[in-house]
PDB file of C-alpha atoms in Angstrom:
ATOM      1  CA  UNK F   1      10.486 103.300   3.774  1.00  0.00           C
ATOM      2  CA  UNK F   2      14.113 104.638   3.120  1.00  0.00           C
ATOM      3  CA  UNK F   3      17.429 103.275   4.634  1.00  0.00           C
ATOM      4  CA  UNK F   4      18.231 104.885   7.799  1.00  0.00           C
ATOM      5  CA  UNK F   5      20.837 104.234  10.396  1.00  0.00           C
ATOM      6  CA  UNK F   6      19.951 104.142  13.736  1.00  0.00           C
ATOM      7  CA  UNK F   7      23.516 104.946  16.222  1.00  0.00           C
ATOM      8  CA  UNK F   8      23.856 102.267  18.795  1.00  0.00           C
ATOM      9  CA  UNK F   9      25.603 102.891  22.074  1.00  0.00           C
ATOM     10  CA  UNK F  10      28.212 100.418  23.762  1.00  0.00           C
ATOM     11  CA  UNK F  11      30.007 102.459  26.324  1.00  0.00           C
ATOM     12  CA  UNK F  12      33.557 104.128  26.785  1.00  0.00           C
ATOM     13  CA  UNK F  13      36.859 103.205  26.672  1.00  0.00           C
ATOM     14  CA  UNK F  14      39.913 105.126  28.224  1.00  0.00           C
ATOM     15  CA  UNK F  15      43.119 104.545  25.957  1.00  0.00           C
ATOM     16  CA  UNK F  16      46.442 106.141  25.298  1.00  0.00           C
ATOM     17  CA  UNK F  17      46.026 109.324  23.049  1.00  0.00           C
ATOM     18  CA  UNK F  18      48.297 108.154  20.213  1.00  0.00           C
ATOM     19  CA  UNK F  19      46.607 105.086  19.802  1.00  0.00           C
ATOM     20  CA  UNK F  20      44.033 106.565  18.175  1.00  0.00           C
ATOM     21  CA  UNK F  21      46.127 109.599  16.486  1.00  0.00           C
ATOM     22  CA  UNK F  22      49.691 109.114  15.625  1.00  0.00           C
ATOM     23  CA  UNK F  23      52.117 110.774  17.577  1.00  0.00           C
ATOM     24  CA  UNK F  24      49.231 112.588  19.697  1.00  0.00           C
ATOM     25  CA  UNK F  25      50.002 113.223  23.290  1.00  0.00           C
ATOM     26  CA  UNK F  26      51.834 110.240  23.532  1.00  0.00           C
ATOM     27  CA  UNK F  27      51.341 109.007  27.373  1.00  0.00           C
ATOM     28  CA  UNK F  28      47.790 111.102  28.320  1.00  0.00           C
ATOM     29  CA  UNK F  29      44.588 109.314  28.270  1.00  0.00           C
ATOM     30  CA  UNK F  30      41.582 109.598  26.181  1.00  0.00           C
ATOM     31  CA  UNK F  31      37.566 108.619  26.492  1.00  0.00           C
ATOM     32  CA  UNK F  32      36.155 107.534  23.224  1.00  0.00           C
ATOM     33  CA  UNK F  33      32.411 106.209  22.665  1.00  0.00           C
ATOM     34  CA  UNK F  34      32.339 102.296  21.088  1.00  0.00           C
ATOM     35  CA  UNK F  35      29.347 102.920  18.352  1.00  0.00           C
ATOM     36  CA  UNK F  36      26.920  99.930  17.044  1.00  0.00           C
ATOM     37  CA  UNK F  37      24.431 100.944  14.349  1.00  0.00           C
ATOM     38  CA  UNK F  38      21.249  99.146  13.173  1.00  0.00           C
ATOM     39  CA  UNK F  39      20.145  99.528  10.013  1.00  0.00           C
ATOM     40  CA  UNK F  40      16.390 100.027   9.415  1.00  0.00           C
ATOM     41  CA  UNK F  41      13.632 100.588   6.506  1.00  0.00           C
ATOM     42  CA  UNK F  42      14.467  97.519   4.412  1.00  0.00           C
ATOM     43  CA  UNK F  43      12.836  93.981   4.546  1.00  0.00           C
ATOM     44  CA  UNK F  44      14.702  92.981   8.043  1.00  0.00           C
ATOM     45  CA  UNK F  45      17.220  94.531  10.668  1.00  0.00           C
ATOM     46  CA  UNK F  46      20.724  94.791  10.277  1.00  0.00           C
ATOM     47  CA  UNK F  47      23.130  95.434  13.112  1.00  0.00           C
ATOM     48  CA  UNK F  48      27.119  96.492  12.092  1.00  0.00           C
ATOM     49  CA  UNK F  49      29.228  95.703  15.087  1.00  0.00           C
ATOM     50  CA  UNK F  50      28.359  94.480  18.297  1.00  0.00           C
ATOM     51  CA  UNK F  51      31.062  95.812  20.864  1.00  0.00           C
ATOM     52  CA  UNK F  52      33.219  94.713  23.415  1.00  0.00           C
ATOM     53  CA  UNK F  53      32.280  91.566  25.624  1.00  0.00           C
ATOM     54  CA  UNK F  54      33.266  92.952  29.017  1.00  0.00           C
ATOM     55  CA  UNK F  55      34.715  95.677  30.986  1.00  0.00           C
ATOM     56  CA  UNK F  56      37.018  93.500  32.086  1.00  0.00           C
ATOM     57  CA  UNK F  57      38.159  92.021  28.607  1.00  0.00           C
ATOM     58  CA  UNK F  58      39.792  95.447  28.007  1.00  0.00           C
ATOM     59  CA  UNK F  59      41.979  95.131  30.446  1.00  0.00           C
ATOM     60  CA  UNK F  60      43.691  92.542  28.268  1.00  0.00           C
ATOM     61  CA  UNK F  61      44.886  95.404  26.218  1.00  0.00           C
ATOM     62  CA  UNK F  62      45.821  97.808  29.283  1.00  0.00           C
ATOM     63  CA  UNK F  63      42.318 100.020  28.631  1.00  0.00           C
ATOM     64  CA  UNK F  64      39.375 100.874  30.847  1.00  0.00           C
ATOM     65  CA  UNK F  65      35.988  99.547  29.607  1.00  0.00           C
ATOM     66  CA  UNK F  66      33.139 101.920  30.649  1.00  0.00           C
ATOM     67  CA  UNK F  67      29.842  99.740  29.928  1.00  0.00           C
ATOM     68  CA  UNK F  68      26.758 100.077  31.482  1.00  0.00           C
ATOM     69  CA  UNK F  69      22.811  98.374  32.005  1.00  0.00           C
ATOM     70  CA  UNK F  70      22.050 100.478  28.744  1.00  0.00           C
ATOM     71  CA  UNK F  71      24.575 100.047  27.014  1.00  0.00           C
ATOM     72  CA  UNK F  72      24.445  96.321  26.593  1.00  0.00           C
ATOM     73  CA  UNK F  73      23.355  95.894  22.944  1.00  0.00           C
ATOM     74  CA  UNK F  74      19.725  93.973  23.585  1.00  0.00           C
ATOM     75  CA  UNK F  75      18.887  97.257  25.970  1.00  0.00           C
ATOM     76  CA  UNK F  76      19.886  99.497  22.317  1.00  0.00           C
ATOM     77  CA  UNK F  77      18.293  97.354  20.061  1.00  0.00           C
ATOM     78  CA  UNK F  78      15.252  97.759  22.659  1.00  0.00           C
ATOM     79  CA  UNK F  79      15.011 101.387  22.349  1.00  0.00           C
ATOM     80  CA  UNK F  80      14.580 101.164  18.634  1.00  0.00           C
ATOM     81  CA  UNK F  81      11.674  98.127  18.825  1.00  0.00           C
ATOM     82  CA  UNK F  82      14.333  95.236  17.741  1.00  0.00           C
ATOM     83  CA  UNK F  83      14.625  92.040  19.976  1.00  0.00           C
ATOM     84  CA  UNK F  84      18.083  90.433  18.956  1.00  0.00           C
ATOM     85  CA  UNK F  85      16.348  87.692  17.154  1.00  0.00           C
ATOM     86  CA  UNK F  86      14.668  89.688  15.137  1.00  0.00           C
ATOM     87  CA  UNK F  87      18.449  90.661  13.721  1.00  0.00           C
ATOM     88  CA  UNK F  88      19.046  89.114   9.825  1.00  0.00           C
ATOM     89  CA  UNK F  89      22.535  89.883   9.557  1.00  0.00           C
ATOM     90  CA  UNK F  90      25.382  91.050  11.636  1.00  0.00           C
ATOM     91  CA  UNK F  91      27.970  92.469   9.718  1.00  0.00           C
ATOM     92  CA  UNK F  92      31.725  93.281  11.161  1.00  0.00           C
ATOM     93  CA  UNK F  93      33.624  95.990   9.734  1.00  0.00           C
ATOM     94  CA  UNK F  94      36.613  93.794  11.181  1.00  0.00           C
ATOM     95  CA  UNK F  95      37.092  91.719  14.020  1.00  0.00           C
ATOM     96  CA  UNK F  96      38.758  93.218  17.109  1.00  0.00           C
ATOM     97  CA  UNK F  97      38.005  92.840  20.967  1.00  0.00           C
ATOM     98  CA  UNK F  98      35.838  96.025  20.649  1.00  0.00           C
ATOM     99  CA  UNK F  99      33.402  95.350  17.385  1.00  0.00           C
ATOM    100  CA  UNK F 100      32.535  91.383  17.794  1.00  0.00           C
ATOM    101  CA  UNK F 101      32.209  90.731  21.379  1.00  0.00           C
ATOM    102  CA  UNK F 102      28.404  90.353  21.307  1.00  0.00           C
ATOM    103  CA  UNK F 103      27.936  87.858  18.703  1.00  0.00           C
ATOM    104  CA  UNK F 104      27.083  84.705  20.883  1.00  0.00           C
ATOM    105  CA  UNK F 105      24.712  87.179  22.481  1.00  0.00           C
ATOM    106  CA  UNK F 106      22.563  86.634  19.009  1.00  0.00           C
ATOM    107  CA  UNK F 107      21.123  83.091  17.656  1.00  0.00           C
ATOM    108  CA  UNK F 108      22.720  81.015  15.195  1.00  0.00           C
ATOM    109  CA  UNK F 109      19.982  81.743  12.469  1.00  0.00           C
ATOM    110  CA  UNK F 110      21.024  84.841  12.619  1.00  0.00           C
ATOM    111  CA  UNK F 111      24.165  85.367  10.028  1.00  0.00           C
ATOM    112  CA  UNK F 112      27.445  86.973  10.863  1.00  0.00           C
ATOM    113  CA  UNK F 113      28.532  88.575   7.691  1.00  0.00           C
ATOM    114  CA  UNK F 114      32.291  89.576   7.232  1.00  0.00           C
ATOM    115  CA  UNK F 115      34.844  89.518   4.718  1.00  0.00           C
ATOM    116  CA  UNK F 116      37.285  86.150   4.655  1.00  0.00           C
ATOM    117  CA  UNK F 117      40.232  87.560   4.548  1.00  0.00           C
ATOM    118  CA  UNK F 118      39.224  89.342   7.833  1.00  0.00           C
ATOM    119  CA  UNK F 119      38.993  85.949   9.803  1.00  0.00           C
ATOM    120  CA  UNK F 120      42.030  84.912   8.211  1.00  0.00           C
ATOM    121  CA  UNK F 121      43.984  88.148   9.870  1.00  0.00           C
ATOM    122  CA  UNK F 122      42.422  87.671  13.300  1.00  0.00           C
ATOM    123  CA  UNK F 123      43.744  84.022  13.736  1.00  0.00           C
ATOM    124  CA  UNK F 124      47.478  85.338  12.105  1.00  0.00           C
ATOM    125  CA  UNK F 125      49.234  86.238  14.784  1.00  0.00           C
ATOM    126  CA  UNK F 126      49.085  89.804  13.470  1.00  0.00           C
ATOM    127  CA  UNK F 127      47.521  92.209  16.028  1.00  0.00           C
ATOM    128  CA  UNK F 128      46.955  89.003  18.327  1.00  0.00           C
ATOM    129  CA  UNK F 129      46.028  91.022  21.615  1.00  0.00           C
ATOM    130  CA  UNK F 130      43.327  93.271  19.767  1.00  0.00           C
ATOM    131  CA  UNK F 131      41.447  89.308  18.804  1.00  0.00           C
ATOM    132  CA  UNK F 132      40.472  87.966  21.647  1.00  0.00           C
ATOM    133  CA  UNK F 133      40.079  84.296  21.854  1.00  0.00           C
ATOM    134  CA  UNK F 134      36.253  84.101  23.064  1.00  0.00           C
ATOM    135  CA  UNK F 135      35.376  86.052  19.971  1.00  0.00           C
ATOM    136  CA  UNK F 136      36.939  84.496  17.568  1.00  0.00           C
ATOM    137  CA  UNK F 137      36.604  80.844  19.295  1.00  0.00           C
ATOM    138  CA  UNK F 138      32.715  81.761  18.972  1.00  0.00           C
ATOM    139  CA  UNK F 139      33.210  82.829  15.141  1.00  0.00           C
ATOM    140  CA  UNK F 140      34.646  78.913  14.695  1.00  0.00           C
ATOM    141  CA  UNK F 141      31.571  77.479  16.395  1.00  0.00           C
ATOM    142  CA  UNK F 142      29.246  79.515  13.477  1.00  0.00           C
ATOM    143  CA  UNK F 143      32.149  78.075  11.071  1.00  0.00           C
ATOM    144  CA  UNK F 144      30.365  74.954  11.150  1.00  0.00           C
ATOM    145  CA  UNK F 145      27.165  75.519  11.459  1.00  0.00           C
ATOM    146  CA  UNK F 146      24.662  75.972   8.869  1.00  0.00           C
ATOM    147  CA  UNK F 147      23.886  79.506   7.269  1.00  0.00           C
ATOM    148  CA  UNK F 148      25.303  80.900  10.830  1.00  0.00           C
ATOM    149  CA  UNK F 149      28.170  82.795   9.133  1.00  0.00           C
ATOM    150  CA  UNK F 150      28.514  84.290   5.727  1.00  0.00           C
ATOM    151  CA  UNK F 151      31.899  84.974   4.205  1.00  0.00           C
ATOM    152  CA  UNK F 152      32.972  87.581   1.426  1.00  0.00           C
ATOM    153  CA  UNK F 153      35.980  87.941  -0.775  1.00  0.00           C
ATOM    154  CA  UNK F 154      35.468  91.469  -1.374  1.00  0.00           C
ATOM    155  CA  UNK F 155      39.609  92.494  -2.508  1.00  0.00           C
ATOM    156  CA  UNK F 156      38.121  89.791  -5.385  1.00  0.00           C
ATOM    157  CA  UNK F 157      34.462  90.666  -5.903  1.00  0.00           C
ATOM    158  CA  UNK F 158      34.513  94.064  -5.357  1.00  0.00           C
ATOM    159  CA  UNK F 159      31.256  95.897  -3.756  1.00  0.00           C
ATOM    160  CA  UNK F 160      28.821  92.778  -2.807  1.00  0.00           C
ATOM    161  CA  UNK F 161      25.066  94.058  -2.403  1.00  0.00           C
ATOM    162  CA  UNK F 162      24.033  92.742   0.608  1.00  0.00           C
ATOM    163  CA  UNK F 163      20.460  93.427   0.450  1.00  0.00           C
ATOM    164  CA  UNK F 164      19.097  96.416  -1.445  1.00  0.00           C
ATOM    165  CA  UNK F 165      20.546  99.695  -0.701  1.00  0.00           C
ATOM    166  CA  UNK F 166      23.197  97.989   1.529  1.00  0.00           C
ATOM    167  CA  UNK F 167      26.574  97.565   0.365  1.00  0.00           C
ATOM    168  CA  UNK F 168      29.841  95.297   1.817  1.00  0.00           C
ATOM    169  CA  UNK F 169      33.035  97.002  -0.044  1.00  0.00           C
ATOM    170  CA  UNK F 170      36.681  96.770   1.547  1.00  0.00           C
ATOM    171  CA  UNK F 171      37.826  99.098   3.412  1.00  0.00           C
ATOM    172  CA  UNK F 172      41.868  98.274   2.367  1.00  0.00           C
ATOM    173  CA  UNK F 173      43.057  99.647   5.757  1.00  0.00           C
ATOM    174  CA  UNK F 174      43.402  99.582   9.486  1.00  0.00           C
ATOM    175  CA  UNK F 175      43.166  95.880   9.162  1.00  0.00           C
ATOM    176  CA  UNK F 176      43.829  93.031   5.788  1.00  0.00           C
ATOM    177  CA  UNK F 177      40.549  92.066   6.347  1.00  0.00           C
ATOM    178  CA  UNK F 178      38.449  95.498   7.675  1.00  0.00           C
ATOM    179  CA  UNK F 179      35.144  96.436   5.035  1.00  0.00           C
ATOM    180  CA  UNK F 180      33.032  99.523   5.110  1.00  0.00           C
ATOM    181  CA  UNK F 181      29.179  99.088   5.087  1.00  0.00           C
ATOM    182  CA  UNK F 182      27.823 101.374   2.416  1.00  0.00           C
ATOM    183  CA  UNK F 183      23.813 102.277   3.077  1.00  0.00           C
ATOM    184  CA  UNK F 184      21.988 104.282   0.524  1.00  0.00           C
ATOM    185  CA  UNK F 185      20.092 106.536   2.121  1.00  0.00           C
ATOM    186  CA  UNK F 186      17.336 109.258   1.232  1.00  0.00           C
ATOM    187  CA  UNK F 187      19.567 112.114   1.592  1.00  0.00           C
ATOM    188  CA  UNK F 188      22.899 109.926  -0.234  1.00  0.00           C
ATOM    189  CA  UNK F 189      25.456 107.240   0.855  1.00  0.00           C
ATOM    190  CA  UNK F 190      26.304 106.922   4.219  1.00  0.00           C
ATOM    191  CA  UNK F 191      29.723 104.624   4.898  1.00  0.00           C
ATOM    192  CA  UNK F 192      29.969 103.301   8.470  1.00  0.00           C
ATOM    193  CA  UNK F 193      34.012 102.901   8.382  1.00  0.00           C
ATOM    194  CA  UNK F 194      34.975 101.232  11.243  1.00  0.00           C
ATOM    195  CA  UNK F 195      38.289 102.459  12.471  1.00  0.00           C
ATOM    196  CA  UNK F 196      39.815 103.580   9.259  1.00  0.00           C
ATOM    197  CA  UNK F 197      38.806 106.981  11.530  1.00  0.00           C
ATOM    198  CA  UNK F 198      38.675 107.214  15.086  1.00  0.00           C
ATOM    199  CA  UNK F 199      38.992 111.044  15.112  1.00  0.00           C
ATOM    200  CA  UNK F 200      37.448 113.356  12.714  1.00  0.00           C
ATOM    201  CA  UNK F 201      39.004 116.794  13.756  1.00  0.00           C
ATOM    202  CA  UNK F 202      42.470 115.601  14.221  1.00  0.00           C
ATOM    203  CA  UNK F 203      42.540 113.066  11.297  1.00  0.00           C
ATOM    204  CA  UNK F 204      40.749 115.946   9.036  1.00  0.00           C
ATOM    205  CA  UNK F 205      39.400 118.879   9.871  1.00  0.00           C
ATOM    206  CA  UNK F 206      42.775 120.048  11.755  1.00  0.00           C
ATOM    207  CA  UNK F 207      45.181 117.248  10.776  1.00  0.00           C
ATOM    208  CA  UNK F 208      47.720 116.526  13.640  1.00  0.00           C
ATOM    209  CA  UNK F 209      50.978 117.520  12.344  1.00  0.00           C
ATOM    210  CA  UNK F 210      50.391 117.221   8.715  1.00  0.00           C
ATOM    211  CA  UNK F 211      51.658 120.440   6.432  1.00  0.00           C
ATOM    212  CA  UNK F 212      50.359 119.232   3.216  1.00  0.00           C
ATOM    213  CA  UNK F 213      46.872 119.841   1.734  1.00  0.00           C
ATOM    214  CA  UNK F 214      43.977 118.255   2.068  1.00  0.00           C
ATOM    215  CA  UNK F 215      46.644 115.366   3.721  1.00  0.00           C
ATOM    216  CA  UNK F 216      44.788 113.188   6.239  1.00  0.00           C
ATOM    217  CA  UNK F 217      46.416 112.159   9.470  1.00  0.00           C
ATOM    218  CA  UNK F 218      46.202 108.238  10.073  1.00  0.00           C
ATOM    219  CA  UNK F 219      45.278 106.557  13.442  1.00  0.00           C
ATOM    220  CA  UNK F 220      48.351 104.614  15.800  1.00  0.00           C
ATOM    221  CA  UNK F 221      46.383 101.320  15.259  1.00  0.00           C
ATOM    222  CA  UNK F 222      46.722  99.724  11.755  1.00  0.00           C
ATOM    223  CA  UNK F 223      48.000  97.072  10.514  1.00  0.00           C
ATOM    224  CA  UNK F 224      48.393  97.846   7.136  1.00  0.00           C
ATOM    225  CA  UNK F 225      50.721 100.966   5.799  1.00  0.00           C
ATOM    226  CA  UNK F 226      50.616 104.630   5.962  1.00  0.00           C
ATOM    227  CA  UNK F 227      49.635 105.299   2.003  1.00  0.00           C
ATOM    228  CA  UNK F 228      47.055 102.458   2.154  1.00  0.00           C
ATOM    229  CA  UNK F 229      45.671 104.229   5.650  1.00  0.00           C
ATOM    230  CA  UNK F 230      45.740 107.732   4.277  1.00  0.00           C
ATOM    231  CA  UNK F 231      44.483 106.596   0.854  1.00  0.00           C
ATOM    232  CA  UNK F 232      40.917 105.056   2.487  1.00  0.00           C
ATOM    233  CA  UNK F 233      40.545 107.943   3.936  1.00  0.00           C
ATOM    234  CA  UNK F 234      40.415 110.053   0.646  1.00  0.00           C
ATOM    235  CA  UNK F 235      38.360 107.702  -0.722  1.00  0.00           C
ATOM    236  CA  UNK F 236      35.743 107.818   2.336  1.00  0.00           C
ATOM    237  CA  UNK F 237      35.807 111.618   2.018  1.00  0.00           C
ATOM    238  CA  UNK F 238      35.781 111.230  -2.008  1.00  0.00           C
ATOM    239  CA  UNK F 239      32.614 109.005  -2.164  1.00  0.00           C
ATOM    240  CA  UNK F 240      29.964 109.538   1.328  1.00  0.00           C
ATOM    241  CA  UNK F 241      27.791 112.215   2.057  1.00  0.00           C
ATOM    242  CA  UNK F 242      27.924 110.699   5.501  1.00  0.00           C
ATOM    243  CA  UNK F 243      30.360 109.178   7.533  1.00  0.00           C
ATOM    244  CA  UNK F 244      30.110 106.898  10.531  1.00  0.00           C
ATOM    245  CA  UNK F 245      33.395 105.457  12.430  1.00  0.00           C
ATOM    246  CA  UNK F 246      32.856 103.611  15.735  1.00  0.00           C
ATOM    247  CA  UNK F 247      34.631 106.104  17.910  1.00  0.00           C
ATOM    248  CA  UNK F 248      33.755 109.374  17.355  1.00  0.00           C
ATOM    249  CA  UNK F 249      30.084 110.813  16.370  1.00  0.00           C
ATOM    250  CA  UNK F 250      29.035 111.081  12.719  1.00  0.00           C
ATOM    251  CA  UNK F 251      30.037 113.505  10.117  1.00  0.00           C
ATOM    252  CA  UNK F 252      28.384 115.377   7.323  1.00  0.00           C
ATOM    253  CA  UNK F 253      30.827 115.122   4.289  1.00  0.00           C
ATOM    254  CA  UNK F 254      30.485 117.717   1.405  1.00  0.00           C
ATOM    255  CA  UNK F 255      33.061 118.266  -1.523  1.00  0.00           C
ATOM    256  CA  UNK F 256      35.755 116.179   0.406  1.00  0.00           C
ATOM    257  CA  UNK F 257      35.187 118.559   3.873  1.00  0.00           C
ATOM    258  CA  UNK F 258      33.408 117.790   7.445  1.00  0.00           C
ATOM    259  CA  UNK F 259      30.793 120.560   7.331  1.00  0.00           C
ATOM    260  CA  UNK F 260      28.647 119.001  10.417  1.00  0.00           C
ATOM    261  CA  UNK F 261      28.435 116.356  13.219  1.00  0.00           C
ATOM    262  CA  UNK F 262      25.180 114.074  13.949  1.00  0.00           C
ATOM    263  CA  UNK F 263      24.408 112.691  17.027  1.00  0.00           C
ATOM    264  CA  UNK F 264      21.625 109.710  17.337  1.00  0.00           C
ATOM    265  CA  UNK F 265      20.515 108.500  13.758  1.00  0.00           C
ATOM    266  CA  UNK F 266      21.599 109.084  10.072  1.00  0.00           C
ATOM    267  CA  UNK F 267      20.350 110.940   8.167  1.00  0.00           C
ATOM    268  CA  UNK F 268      19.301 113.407  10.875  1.00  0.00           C
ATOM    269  CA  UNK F 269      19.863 116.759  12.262  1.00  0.00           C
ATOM    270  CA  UNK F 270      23.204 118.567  12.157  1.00  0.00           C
ATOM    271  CA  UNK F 271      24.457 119.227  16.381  1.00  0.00           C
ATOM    272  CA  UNK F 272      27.247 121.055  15.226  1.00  0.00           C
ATOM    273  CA  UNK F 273      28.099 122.745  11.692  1.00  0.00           C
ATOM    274  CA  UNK F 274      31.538 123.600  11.116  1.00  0.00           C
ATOM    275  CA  UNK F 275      32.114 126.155   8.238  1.00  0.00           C
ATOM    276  CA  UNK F 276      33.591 125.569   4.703  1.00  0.00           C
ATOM    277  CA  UNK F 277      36.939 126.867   4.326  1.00  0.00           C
ATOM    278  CA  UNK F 278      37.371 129.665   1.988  1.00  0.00           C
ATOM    279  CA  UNK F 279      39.733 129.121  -0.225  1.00  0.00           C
ATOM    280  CA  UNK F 280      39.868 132.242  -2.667  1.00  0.00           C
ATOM    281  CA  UNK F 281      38.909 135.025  -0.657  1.00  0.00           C
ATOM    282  CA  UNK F 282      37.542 138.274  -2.460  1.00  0.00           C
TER     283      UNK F 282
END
């Protein structure tokens, strides 16, 4: 059975526009989906990011948490046939209050997989609001107990195969520690990118602001700098056929462009094709 990634949904948050664009209606409010996906088709279940804790945790950071009955991650998993201990690994594209809230939710056989330098950043001081302490506080528990969390050194090792067809590589942006999760699928690689991209069209279809070609726009949340931001962007657009960020629905990448947005599972049908741009016209 080939790789395929199965979209996993955690609720809303409300935010402040240029948090997630810079320099986008600074002051308005936005609504952006918090994405999980579950990995199916090889020898176990994987789950990449497991979403905030509470509605009320995101209050910490002066956003609105819109979650649900269905969207509390054992109701997803349900809908695809997973129970949560049927979960192998969780992996954590990084570590803020809205991708690993949900780990205590899963046992401690199951492994928490993210890269070292990652856990390193959360307890650094850096971006201290965005790591809340029952998150990481629960990441110290698996810390010392057996086989409950695996760690990898990725700026070192490079790419790490995690099990086959699924890749850890990092990311080099939006946080020190942040990785993309690289799944080969039937139809080519799929990168779920965390929040190196929050918003396709005004990162890269219509960069906000940005005069210079092909030039992406970065997001108001990073910790790391502008040409390291813009830069793992290129390279996401460079290297996937598919792309898959935790706020915003996936994209269909050819030759460097979005040419289409997905909606439930990847690969899967195309809800919205957006046309190539013609550079020499006749």
């Amino acid at each position: 059975m080939a790789l395929e990634i199965k979209i996993l949904d955690y609720g809303d948050i409300e935010l402040e526009s240029s948090f997630l664009v810079l320099g986008r209606d600074c002051g308005r409010t936005r609504r952006v989906l918090t994405l999980g996906f579950l990995i199916l088709g090889g020898p176990y279940p994987v789950v990449v990011d497991t979403g905030y804790r509470s509605n009320q945790i995101m209050e910490t950071l002066g956003m609105r948490g819109l979650q649900y009955h269905e969207n509390m991650i054992e109701n997803q998993l349900a809908r695809h046939g997973v129970r949560m201990g049927d979960v192998r690994f969780v992996c954590h594209t990084h570590l803020h209050i809205d991708h690993a809230g949900k780990d205590d939710l899963f046992p401690m056989n199951t492994t928490v997989v993210l890269n070292r330098k990652e856990l390193e950043y959360s307890v650094s001081g850096l971006m201290h609001p965005q790591y809340p302490a029952p998150d990481i506080k629960h990441l110290i528990d698996r810390l010392h107990t057996k086989s409950a969390l695996r760690f990898l050194d990725l700026e070192i090792t490079g790419p790490i195969e995690l099990m086959p067809g699924v890749y850890c590589d990092a990311a080099n942006a939006h946080t020190e520690g942040s990785m993309n999760i690289i799944v080969h699928t039937a139809d080519g690689i799929a990168t779920i990118c965390g929040d190196v991209i929050y918003d396709f069209n005004d990162q890269i279809v219509t960069p906000f602001n940005e005069i210079h070609d092909w030039e992406p726009r970065t997001t108001g949340n990073h910790g790391t700098s502008k040409r390291a931001e813009k830069a793992a962007i290129k390279k996401l657009l460079s290297n996937s056929r598919y792309l898959l960020p935790v706020h915003d629905r996936p994209a269909k990448i050819e030759g460097g462009h979005v040419v289409g947005r997905l909606h439930d599972q990847v690969p899967g049908p195309i809800v919205q094709s957006l046309p190539q741009r013609n550079w020499f016209p006749a």
